[in-house]
Each structure stands twice: as structure tokens, then as C-alpha cells.
Short mmCIF file of C-alpha atoms in Angstrom, two decimals:
data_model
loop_
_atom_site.label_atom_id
_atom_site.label_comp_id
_atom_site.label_asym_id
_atom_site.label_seq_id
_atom_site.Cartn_x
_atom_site.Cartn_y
_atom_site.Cartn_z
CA UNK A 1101 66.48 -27.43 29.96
CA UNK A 1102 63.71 -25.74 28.30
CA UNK A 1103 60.16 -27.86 26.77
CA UNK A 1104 58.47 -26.44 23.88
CA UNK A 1105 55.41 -27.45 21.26
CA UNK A 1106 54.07 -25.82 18.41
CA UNK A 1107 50.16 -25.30 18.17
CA UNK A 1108 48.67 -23.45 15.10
CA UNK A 1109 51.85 -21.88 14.39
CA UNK A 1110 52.73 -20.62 17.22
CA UNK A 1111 55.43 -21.91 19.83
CA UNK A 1112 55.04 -22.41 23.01
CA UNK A 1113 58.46 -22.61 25.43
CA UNK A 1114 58.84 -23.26 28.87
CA UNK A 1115 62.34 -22.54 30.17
CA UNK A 1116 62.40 -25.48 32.73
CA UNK A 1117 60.69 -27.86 34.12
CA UNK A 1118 58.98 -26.26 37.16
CA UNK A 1119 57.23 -23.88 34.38
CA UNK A 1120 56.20 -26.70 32.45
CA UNK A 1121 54.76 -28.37 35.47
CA UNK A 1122 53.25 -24.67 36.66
CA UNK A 1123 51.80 -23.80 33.19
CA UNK A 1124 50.03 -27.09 32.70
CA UNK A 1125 48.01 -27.32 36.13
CA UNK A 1126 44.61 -26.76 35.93
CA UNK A 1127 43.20 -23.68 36.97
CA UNK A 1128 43.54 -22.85 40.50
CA UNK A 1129 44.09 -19.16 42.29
CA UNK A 1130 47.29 -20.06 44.33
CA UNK A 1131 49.32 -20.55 41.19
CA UNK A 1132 47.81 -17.27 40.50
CA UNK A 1133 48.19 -15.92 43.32
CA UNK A 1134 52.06 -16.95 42.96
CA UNK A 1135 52.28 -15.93 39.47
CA UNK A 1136 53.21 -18.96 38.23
CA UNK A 1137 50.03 -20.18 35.90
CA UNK A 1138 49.80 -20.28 32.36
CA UNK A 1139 48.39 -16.88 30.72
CA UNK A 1140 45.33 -19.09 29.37
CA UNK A 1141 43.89 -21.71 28.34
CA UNK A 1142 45.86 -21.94 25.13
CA UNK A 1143 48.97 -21.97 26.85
CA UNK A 1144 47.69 -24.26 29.70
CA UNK A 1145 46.82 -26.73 27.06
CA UNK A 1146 50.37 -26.24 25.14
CA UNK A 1147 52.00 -26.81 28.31
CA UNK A 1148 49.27 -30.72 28.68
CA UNK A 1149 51.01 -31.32 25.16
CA UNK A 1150 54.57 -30.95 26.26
CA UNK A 1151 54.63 -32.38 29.54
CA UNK A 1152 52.29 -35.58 27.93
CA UNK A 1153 55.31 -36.15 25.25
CA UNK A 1154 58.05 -35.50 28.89
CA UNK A 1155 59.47 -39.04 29.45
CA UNK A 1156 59.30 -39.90 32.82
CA UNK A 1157 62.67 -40.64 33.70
CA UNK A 1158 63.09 -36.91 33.04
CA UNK A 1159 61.84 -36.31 36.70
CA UNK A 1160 64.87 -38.56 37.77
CA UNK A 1161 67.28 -36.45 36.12
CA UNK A 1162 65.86 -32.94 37.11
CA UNK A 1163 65.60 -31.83 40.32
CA UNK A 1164 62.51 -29.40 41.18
CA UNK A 1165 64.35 -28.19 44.52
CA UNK A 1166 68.62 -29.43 45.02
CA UNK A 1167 68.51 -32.23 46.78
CA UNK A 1168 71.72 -30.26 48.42
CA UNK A 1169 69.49 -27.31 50.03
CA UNK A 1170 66.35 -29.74 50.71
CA UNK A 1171 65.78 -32.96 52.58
CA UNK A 1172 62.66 -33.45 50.88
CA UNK A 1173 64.40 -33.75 47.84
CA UNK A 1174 66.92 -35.77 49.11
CA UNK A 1175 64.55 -38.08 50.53
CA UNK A 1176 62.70 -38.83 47.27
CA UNK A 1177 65.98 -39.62 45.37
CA UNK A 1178 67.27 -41.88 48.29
CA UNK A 1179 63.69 -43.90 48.42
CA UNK A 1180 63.15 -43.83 44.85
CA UNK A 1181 63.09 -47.84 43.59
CA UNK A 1182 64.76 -47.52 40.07
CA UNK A 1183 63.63 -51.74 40.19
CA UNK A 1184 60.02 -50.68 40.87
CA UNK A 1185 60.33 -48.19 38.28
CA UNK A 1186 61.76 -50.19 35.37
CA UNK A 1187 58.04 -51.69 33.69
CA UNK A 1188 56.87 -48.02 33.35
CA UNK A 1189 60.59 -46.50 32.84
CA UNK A 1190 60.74 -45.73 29.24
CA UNK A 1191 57.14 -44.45 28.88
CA UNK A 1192 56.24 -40.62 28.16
CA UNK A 1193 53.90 -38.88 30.98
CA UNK A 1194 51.30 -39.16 28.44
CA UNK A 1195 51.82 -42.99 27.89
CA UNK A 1196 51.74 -43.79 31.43
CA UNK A 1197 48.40 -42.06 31.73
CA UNK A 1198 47.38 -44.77 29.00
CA UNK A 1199 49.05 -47.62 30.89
CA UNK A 1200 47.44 -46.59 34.21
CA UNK A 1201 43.74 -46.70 32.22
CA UNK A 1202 44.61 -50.25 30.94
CA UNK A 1203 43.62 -53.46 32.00
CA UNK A 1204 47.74 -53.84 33.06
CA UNK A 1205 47.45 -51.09 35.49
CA UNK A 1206 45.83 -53.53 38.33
CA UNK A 1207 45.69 -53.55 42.12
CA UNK A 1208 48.69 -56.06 42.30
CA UNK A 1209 50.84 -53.86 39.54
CA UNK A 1210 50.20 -51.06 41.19
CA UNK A 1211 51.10 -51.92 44.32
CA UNK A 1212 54.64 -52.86 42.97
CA UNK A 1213 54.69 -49.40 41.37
CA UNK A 1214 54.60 -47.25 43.46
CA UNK A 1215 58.06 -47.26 45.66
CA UNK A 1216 59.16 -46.56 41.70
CA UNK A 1217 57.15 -43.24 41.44
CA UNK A 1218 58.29 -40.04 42.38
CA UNK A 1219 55.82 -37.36 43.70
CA UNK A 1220 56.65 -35.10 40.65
CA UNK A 1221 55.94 -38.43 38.28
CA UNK A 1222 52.14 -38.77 39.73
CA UNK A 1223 51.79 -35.07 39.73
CA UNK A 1224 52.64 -34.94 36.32
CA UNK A 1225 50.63 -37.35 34.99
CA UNK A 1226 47.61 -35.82 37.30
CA UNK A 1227 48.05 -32.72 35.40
CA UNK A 1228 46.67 -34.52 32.17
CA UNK A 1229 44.15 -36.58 33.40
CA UNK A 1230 40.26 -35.50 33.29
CA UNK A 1231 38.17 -35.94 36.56
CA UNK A 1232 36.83 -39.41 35.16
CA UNK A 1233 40.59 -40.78 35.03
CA UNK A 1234 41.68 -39.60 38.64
CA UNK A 1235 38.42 -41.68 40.06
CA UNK A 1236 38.80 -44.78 37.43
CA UNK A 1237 43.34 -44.83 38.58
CA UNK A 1238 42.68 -44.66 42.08
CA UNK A 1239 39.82 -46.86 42.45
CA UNK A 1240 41.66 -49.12 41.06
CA UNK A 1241 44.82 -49.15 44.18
CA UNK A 1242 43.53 -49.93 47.28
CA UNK A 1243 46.07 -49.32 50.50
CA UNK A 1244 45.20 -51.04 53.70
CA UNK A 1245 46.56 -50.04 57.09
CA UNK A 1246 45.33 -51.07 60.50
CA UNK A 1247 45.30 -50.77 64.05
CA UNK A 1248 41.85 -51.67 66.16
CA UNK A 1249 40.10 -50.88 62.73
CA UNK A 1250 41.43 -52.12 59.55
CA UNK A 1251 41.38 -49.26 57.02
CA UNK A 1252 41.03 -49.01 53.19
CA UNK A 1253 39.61 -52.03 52.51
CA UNK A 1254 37.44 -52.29 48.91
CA UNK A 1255 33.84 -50.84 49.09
CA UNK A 1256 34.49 -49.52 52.67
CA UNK A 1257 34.31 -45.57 53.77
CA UNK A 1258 35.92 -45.01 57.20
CA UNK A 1259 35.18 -41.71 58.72
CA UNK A 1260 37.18 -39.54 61.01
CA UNK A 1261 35.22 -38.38 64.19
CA UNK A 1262 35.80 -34.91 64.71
CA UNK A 1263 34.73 -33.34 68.31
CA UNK A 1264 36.11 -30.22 68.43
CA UNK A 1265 35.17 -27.34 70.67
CA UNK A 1266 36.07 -23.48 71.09
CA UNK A 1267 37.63 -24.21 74.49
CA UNK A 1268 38.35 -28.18 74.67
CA UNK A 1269 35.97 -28.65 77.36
CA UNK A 1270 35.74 -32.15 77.87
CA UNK A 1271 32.11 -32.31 78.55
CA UNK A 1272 31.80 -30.59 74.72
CA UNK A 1273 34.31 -32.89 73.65
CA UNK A 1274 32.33 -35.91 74.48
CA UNK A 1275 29.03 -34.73 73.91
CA UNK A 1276 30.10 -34.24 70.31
CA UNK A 1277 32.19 -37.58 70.16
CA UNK A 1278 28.97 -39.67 71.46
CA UNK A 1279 27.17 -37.40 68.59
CA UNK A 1280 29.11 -38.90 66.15
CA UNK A 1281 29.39 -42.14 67.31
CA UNK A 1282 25.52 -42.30 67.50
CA UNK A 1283 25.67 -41.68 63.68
CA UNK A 1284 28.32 -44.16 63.11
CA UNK A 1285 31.37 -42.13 62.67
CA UNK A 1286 34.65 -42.73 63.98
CA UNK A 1287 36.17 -46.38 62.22
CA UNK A 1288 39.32 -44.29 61.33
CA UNK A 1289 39.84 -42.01 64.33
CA UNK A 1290 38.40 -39.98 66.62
CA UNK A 1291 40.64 -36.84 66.46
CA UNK A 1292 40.34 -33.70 68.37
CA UNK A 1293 41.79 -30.38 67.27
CA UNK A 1294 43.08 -28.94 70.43
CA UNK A 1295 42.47 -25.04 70.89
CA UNK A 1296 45.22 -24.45 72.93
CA UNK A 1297 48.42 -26.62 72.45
CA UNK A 1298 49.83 -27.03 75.79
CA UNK A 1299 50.78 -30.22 77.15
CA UNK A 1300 48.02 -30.49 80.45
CA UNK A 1301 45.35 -29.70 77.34
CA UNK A 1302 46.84 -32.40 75.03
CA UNK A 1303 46.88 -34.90 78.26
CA UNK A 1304 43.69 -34.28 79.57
CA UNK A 1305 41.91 -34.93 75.89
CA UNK A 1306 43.94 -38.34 75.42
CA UNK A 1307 42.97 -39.30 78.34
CA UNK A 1308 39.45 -38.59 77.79
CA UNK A 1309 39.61 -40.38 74.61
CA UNK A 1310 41.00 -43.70 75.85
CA UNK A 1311 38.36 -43.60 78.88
CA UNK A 1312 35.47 -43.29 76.39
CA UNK A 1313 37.31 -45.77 74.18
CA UNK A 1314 37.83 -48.31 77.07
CA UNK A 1315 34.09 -47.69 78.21
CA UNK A 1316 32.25 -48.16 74.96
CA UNK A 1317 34.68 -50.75 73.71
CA UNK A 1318 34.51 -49.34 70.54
CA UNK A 1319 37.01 -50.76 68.51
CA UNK A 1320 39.14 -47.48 67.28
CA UNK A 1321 41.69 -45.44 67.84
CA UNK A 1322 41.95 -41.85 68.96
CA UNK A 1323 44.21 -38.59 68.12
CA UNK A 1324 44.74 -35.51 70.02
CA UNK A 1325 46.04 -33.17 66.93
CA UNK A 1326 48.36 -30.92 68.89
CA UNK A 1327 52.06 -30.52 67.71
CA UNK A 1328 54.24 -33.63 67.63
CA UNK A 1329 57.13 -32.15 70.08
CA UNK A 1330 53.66 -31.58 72.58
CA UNK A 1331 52.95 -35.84 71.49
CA UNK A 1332 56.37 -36.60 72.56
CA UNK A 1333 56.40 -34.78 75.43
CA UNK A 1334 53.22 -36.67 76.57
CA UNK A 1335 54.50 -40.20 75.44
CA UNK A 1336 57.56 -39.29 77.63
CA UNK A 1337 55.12 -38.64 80.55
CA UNK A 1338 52.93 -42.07 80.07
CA UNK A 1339 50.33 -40.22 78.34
CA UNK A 1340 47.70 -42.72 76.49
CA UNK A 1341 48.60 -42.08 72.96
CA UNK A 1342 46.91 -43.84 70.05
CA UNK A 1343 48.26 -41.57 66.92
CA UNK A 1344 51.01 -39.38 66.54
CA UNK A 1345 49.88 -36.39 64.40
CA UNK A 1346 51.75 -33.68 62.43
CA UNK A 1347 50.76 -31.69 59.22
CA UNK A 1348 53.46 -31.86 56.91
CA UNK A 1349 54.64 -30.05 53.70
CA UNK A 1350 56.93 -30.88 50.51
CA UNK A 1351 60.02 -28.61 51.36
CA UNK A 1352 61.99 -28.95 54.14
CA UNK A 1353 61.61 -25.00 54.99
CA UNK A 1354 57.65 -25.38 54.66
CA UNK A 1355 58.08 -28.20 57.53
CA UNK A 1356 60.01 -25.80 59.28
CA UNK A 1357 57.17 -23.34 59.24
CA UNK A 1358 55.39 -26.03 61.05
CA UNK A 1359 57.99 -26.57 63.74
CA UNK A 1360 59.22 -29.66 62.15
CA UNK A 1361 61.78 -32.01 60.45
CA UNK A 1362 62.50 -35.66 59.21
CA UNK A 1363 64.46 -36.05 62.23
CA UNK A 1364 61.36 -34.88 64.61
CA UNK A 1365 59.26 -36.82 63.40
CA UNK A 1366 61.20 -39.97 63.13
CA UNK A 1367 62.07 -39.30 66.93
CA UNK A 1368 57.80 -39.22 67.38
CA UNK A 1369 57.67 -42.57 65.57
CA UNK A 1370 60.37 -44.13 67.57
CA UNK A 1371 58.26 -42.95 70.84
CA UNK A 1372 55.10 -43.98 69.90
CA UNK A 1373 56.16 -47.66 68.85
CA UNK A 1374 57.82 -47.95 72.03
CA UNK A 1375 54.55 -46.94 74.03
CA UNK A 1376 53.54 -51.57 72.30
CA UNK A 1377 49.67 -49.72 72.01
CA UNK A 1378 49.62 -50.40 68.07
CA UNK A 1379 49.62 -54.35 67.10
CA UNK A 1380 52.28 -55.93 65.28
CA UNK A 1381 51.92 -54.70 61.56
CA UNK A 1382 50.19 -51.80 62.55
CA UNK A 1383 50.75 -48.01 61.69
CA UNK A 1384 50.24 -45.33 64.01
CA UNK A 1385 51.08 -42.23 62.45
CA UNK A 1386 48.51 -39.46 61.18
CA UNK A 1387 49.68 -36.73 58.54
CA UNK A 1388 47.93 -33.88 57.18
CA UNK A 1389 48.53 -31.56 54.11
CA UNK A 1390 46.67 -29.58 51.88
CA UNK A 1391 47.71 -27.09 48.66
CA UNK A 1392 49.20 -24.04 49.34
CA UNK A 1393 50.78 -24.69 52.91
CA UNK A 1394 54.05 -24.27 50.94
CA UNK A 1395 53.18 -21.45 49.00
CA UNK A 1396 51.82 -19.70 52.33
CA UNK A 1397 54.70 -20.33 53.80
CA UNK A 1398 56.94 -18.34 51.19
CA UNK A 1399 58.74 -21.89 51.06
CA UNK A 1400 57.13 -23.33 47.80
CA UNK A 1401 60.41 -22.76 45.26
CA UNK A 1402 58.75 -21.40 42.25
CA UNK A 1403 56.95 -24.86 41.98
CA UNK A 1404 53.13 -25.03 41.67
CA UNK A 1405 51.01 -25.80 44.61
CA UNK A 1406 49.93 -29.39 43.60
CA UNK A 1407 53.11 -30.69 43.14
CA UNK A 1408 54.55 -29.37 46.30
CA UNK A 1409 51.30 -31.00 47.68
CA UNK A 1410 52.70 -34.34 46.23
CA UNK A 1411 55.60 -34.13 47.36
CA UNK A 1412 54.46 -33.88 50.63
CA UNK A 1413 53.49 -37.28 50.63
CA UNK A 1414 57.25 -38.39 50.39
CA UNK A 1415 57.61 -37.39 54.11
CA UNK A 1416 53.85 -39.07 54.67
CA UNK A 1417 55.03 -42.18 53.10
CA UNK A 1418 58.40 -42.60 54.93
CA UNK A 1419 56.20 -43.10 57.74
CA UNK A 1420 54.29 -46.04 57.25
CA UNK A 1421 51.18 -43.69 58.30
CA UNK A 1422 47.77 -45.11 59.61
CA UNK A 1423 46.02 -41.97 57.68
CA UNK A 1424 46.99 -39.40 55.88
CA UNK A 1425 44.54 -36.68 54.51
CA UNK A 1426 44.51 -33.82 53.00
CA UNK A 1427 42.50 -30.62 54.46
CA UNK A 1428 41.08 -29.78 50.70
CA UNK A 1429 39.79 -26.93 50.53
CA UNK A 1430 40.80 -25.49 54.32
CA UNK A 1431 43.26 -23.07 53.19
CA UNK A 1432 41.08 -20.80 51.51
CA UNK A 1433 39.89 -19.30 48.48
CA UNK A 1434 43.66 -18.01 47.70
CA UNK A 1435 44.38 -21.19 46.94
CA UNK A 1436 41.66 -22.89 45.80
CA UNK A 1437 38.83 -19.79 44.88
CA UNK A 1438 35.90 -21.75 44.28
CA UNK A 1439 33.61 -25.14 44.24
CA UNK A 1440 35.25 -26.53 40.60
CA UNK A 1441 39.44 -25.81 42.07
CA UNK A 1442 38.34 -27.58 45.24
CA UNK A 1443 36.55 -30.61 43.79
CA UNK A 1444 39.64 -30.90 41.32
CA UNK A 1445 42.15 -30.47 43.85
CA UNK A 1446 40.68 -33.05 45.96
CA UNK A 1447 40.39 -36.09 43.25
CA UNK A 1448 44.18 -34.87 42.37
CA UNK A 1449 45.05 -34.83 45.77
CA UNK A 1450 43.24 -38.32 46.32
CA UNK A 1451 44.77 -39.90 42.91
CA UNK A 1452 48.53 -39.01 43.94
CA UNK A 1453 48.50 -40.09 47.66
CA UNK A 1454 46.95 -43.75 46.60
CA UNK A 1455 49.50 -43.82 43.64
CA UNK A 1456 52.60 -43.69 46.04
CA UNK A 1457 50.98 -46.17 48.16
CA UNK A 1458 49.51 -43.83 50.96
CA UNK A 1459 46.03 -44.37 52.92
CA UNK A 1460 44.30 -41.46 51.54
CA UNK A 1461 41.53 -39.50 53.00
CA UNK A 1462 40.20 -36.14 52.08
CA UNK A 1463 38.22 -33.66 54.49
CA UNK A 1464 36.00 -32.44 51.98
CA UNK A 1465 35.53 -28.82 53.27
CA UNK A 1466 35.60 -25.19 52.54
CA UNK A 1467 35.60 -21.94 54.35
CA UNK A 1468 33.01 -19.58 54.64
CA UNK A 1469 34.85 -16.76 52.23
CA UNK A 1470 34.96 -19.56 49.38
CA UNK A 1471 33.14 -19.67 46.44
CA UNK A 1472 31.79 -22.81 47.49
CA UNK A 1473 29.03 -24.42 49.19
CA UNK A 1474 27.45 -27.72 50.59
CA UNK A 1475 25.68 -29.04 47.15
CA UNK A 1476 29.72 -29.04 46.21
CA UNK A 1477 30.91 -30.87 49.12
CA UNK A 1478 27.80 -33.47 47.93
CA UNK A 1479 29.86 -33.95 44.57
CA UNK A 1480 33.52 -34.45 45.85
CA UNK A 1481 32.12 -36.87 48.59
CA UNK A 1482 30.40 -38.75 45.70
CA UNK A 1483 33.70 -38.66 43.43
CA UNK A 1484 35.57 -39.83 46.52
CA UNK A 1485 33.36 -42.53 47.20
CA UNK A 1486 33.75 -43.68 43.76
CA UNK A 1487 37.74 -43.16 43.54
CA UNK A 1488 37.82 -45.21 46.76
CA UNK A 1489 38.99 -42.87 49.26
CA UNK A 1490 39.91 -44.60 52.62
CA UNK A 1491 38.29 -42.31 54.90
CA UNK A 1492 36.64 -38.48 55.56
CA UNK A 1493 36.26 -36.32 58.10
CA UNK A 1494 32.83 -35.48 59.50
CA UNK A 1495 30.95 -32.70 62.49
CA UNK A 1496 27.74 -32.21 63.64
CA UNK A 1497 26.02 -30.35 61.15
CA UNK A 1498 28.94 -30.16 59.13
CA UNK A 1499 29.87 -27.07 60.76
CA UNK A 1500 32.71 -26.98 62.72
CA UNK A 1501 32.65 -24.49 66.12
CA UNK A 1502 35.95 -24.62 66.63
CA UNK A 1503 38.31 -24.13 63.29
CA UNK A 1504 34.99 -22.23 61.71
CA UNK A 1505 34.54 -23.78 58.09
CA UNK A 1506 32.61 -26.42 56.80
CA UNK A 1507 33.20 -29.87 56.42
CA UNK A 1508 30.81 -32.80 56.14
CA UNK A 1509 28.35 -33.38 58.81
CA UNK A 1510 27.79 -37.37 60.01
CA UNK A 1511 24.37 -37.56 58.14
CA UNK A 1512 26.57 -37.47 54.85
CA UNK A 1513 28.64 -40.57 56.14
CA UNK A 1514 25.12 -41.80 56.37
CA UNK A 1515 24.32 -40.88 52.73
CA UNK A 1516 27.17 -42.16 51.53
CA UNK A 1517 26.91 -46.19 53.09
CA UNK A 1518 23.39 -46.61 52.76
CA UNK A 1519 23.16 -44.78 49.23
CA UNK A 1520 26.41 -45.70 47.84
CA UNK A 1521 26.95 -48.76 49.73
CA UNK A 1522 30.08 -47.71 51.43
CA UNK A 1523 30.46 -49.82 54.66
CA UNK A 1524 32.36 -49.17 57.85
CA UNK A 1525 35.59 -50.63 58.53
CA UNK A 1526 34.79 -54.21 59.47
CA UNK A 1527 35.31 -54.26 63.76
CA UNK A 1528 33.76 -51.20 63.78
CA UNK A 1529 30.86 -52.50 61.56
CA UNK A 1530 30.76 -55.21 63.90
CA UNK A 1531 30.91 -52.86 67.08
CA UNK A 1532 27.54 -50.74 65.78
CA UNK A 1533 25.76 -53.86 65.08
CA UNK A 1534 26.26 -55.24 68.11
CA UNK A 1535 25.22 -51.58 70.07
CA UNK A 1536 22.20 -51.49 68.02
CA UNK A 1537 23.39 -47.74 66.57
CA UNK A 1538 22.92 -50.12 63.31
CA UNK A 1539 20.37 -53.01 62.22
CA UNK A 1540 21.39 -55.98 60.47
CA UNK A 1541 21.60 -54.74 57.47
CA UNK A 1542 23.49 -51.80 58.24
CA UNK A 1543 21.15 -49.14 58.09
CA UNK A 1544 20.64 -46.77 61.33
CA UNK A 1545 18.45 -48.09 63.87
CA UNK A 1546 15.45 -46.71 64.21
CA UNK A 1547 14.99 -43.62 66.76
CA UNK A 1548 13.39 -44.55 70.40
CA UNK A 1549 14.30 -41.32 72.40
CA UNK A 1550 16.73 -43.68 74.07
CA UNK A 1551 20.06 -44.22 73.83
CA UNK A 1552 21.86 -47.52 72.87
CA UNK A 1553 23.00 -49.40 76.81
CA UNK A 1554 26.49 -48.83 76.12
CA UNK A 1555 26.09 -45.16 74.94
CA UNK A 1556 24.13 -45.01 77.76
CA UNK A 1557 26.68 -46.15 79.83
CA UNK A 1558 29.42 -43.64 78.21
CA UNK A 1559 26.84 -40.83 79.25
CA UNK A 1560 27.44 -41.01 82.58
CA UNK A 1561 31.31 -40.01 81.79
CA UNK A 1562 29.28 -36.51 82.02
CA UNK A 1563 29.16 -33.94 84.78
CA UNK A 1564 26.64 -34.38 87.00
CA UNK A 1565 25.55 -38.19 85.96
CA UNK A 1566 26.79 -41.00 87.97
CA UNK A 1567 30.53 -42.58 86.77
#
């Protein structure tokens, strides 16, 4: 079915709906790259107009990718909630926008909402909505999920511990962990990026996570990001698992560039609630996406980058995940070229998770061919803060040695709770209090060359100090 509108006398026609879709995304050099954007911003802002007047139910009746060839697809229809759906049903794209800015558009409504919206219905409405509107419509849905640390919770900023090293050595990896910890990161995870992917690897780092969680008593949980057949594996073997982890795409032959399917990962979950380490209610699955993993992948169907990034969260949110976040501007510049497409692409990103009812965090990052640098990160992490994102990812120095690009660095999670009043996930608030990394009122206790008992007494996990 082809869309059209008329501006100034001249009309403007897009032959389906994955051009419509294409043509109205903001700027950004994947859809370039793909040559799917609009030829300007005249026809970018034709396309706004005709996808604003789109009623939403049209997403219900026209498939992006057959449902037939894609169990993506088929996913979304079988999940969607055409109850959950019905108060927003009859609207246009551009009249839900309105609805979601109105006083109507609560936590609690919300909340019911979302098992009614489809990925391409959020991405939609994304397309039309100025930065201000992605931060005011997702700080206004909050998503909880829990395990030691309860996540998401109003006015709190959890932050992902990130320890990585070129060669996994465990002494690195716990240097950096204790790093971070010093600084107060780690509520949401600590998570290691394995260099090599082999099961002994993936073992030996889950294992050194649960000692130094068992020895500080720190009041987390803990990820080894290797594949999830390598998680299974080690779940199989008795293996100390916290999180299962995967990065997942919105077609079912992008997830197969990653080694993975619906069934794969639902064999992961089954493993890793059998292992009883996650309390009753809890989540315990970890996803990661980011735009233009489909596209790179050849797998991306002629649809635009940001709404195969939404869909993506239809396989997140099948999952009941602990996190999910997406690696922003990781990719690279042939996706997203510069500072402005990453900052946008991380508030859309942000807006669409929390809309479908995921735990959204963002690693607000860039690599070092980008046009991008750190006085950019400082505005997303702002925006963030102010959209309510659950949690972000942070290194020391904000520069990480093993995956080479930049993220934040620990003295931004700093920034961000003592400027912007962002506090820690409550146990773990709790946990640096009673440490004395943090004073009473939250704030970093002040420097005495000496560190905190129980750090101390994690230290000696080290080679050459005493165990």
C-alpha cells in the first residue's frame, strides 16, 4: 500500500510502509549507508507528515518482514495484546504522540500499554518526536526488575561495572572490578567481556566474580558476556552463573549471525532458573543490541536501522530480562557518523525499550573513528539521567583496553548522583554506606591512602597477598 502527502504542491509517495518508516527517520549514516533515507530534509519531513496522519492499527495489518519467513515477526503478532491495545487503538501515530505527552499517559497507563504496542508502533511514533519528548515519555514509565539489587527504581542510576582486559587475566580483572567498586559502580552488574570465548575462560571469570562477590558481600550480581551456548555449557557443568547474556537482533537471520535463536535462548533461560541463584520474582537474563547489527549483518530487510533496533526488543522482552542495553554508539560511524546521530539514537533507543516495558540501559560510547567525543557522551548521560534510564555502563577512565572505544569512566557515575541526584540501587546504596566507599549523605568518602576493611580484605584475592 503506498502513503503519500502533498507539501507546497508537490507530492510526496512512499510505495510501502518500510519506505515511509525509512524516509521519515532522522538523519543517521546507516540508512545511508543502506540507501534507504529520504533524499532531504524536505522529503524527510513529508515522510513525519504521513506517517503522523498513519493510524496505528496499520502496523497490525502490515507486516515489515512475513511473519512466514521470520520468527521475529511471528513473535510480535503472537504476543501482541489487542486488549492492551484497545485505549490507544483508533489513534493516528501523530495522536498517540499527543496522548503519550498528556497528563493520561501516566506510569500506571503505561504500564498497561505496553504488551499492546508493537516495536514498529513505538518506532513510529519515535520518528516524530523531538529530543525533549523522548526524555519527558520515558521518564514518565519506570520498569523495575531485581535480583540482589533492585533496578529501575524512580530517581535511581544503576551502573554496570565493566572490568575488561586484553587477555582476561584475573588479577586485571579484579584490579579493575575493585576500581570500580571503589567509585561506586556495579548496582546493576558487574560484567566482563571475555577476550577469548572458550568455556575454561568463561568458568574461570564466573568464578572469580562470585568469590569477590561472596568476599565483599556486595549485594550484586555478576555476568561473564561470552556466548549463551558457552553459558549453558557452564550451567551444565555447575558453573556459578548470575546472568545469562546474549546480544540479540530484530530478524531472525540477524540472530543467526550471532549464533542464535528463540529456541536457544529459551533453552539458556530454562538452565539458568534451574541453577534457584535468582529469588522468586527475579529476572536473570541480560540482552544487548545496538543500530545497525541487522544492517551489518546483510539481514535488515530493506527496513531502517532503528526500527529493526526496536524490534529487537520483542526477543528482549519475551525474556523477562534483568537488563537490557543498548551498545549506542559501538558500531561505528557507518551507522551512527557523528556526536548529534549518537545522542539521538540513544534517547530513541532509550524511549522504545521503556515503552514496551523493558529495563533500559544505554552504554553511552563511541569509537575512536567517530565524529564524536567525551563533551558528547556528557550530554546523552545528562538526557539519560533525565529520561530515567535504569542503568549505564562505566571503565576506568572511560577508556576501555579491551574492546578499544570509549565509554563512560566511573567519575561520570559520580557526576551524575551527586550532581543530578541519581542514587544507587537501594542494597547497594546500603552496601557503600556501610563500607565507607560513601558518607551519609551519599557523597564519596573522603581519600585516606587506605582502602575501605572490606576492600581491603578483597585485595588479598591478589597474587602475591595473603588469601
Amino acid at each position: 500500500m503506498a502513503y503519500a502527502t502533498t507539501i507546497e504542491g508537490t507530492r510526496f509517495t512512499f510505495p510501502d510502509l518500510r519506505s515511509l518508516l525509512a524516509k521519515a527517520t532522522p538523519e543517521r549514516s546507516g540508512d545511508q549507508l543502506a540507501g534507504l533515507c529520504a533524499e532531504g530534509p524536505v522529503e524527510r519531513l513529508a515522510a513525519q507528515i504521513a506517517l503522523a496522519d498513519l493510524p496505528l492499527k496499520t502496523f497490525l495489518a502490515e507486516e515489515l518482514i512475513p511473519s512466514d519467513e521470520d520468527e521475529v515477526s511471528d513473535l510480535i503478532a503472537r504476543r501482541h495484546d489487542a486488549a492492551a491495545f484497545a485505549p490507544v487503538s483508533s489513534l493516528t501515530v501523530g495522536a498517540f504522540r499527543e496522548w503519550l505527552l498528556s497528563p493520561a499517559a501516566d506510569a500506571q497507563a503505561l504500564a498497561a500499554l505496553s504488551p499492546g504496542l508493537t516495536p514498529e508502533m513505538v518506532a513510529a511514533v519515535s520518528k516524530i518526536c523531538r529530543l525533549q519528548d523522548l526524555v519527558a515519555i520515558a521518564a514518565k514509565r519506570p520498569v523495575v526488575t531485581r535480583f540482589r539489587s533492585t533496578i529501575g527504581l524512580p530517581g535511581r542510576l544503576a551502573t554496570r561495572n565493566q572490568p575488561n582486559h586484553p587477555t582476561d587475566s584475573s588479577e586485571g580483572i579484579l584490579i579493575s572490578a575493585l576500581d570500580g567498586l571503589l567509585m561506586g559502580s556495579g548496582d546493576a552488574v558487574i560484567g566482563v567481556n571475555p577476550a577469548t570465548d572458550s568455556l575454561p575462560d568463561y568458568i574461570r571469570i564466573v568464578e572469580l566474580l562470585e568469590t569477590l562477590r561472596l568476599r565483599l558481600d556486595v549485594p550484586t550480581q555478576h555476568c561473564c558476556l561470552g556466548h549463551v551456548t558457552v553459558a549453558i555449557e557452564a550451567m551444565a557443568r555447575g558453573a556459578p552463573v548470575d546472568l545469562v547474556f546474549q546480544s540479540v537482533a530484530g530478524s531472525q537471520k540477524a540472530n543467526a549471525g550471532f549464533g542464535v535463536d528463540l529456541a536457544v535462548l529459551r533453552e539458556a533461560a530454562e538452565a539458568a532458573r534451574a541453577l534457584g541463584r535468582c529469588p522468586a520474582g527475579g529476572q536473570f537474563m541480560y540482552f544487548e543490541t545496538g543500530q545497525g547489527s541487522a544492517l551489518s549483518a546483510d539481514a535488515h530487510w530493506g527496513v531502517d536501522q532503528q526500527t529493526m533496533e526496536a524490534r529487537a526488543y520483542a526477543v528482549a522482552r519475551e525474556f523477562d530480562p534483568l537488563l537490557v542495553n543498548t551498545v549506542v554508539g559501538f558500531i561505528g560511524p557507518e551507522y551512527l557518523y557523528n556526536g548529534k546521530q549518537i545522542i539521538r539514537a540513544g534517547l530513541e533507543d532509550h524511549f522504545c525499550g521503556k515503552l514496551l516495558g523493558l529495563p533500559m540501559g544505554v552504554d553511552v560510547c563511541y569509537t575512536n573513528h567517530a565524529d564524536a567525543d567525551g563533551e558528547d557522551m556528557d550530554a546523552l548521560l545528562t538526557l539519560l539521567c533525565a529520561a530515567g534510564v535504569n542503568f549505564v555502563i562505566t571503565v576506568p577512565g572511560a577508556d576501555d583496553v579491551m574492546l578499544n572505544y570509549q565509554s563512560l569512566s566511573h567519575h561520570d557515575a559520580v557526576f551524575a548522583r551527586e550532581t543530578l541526584g541519581r542514587r544507587p540501587a537501594p542494597e547497594f546504596e546500603a552496601w557503600l554506606r556501610d563500607v565507607r566507599i560513601t558518607d551519609a549523605q551519599g557523597r564519596l568518602a573522603s581519600a585516606t591512602g587506605a582502602l575501605p576493611p572490606a576492600l581491603a580484605e578483597a585485595s588479598r584475592l591478589l597474587p602475591g597477598r595473603a588469601a
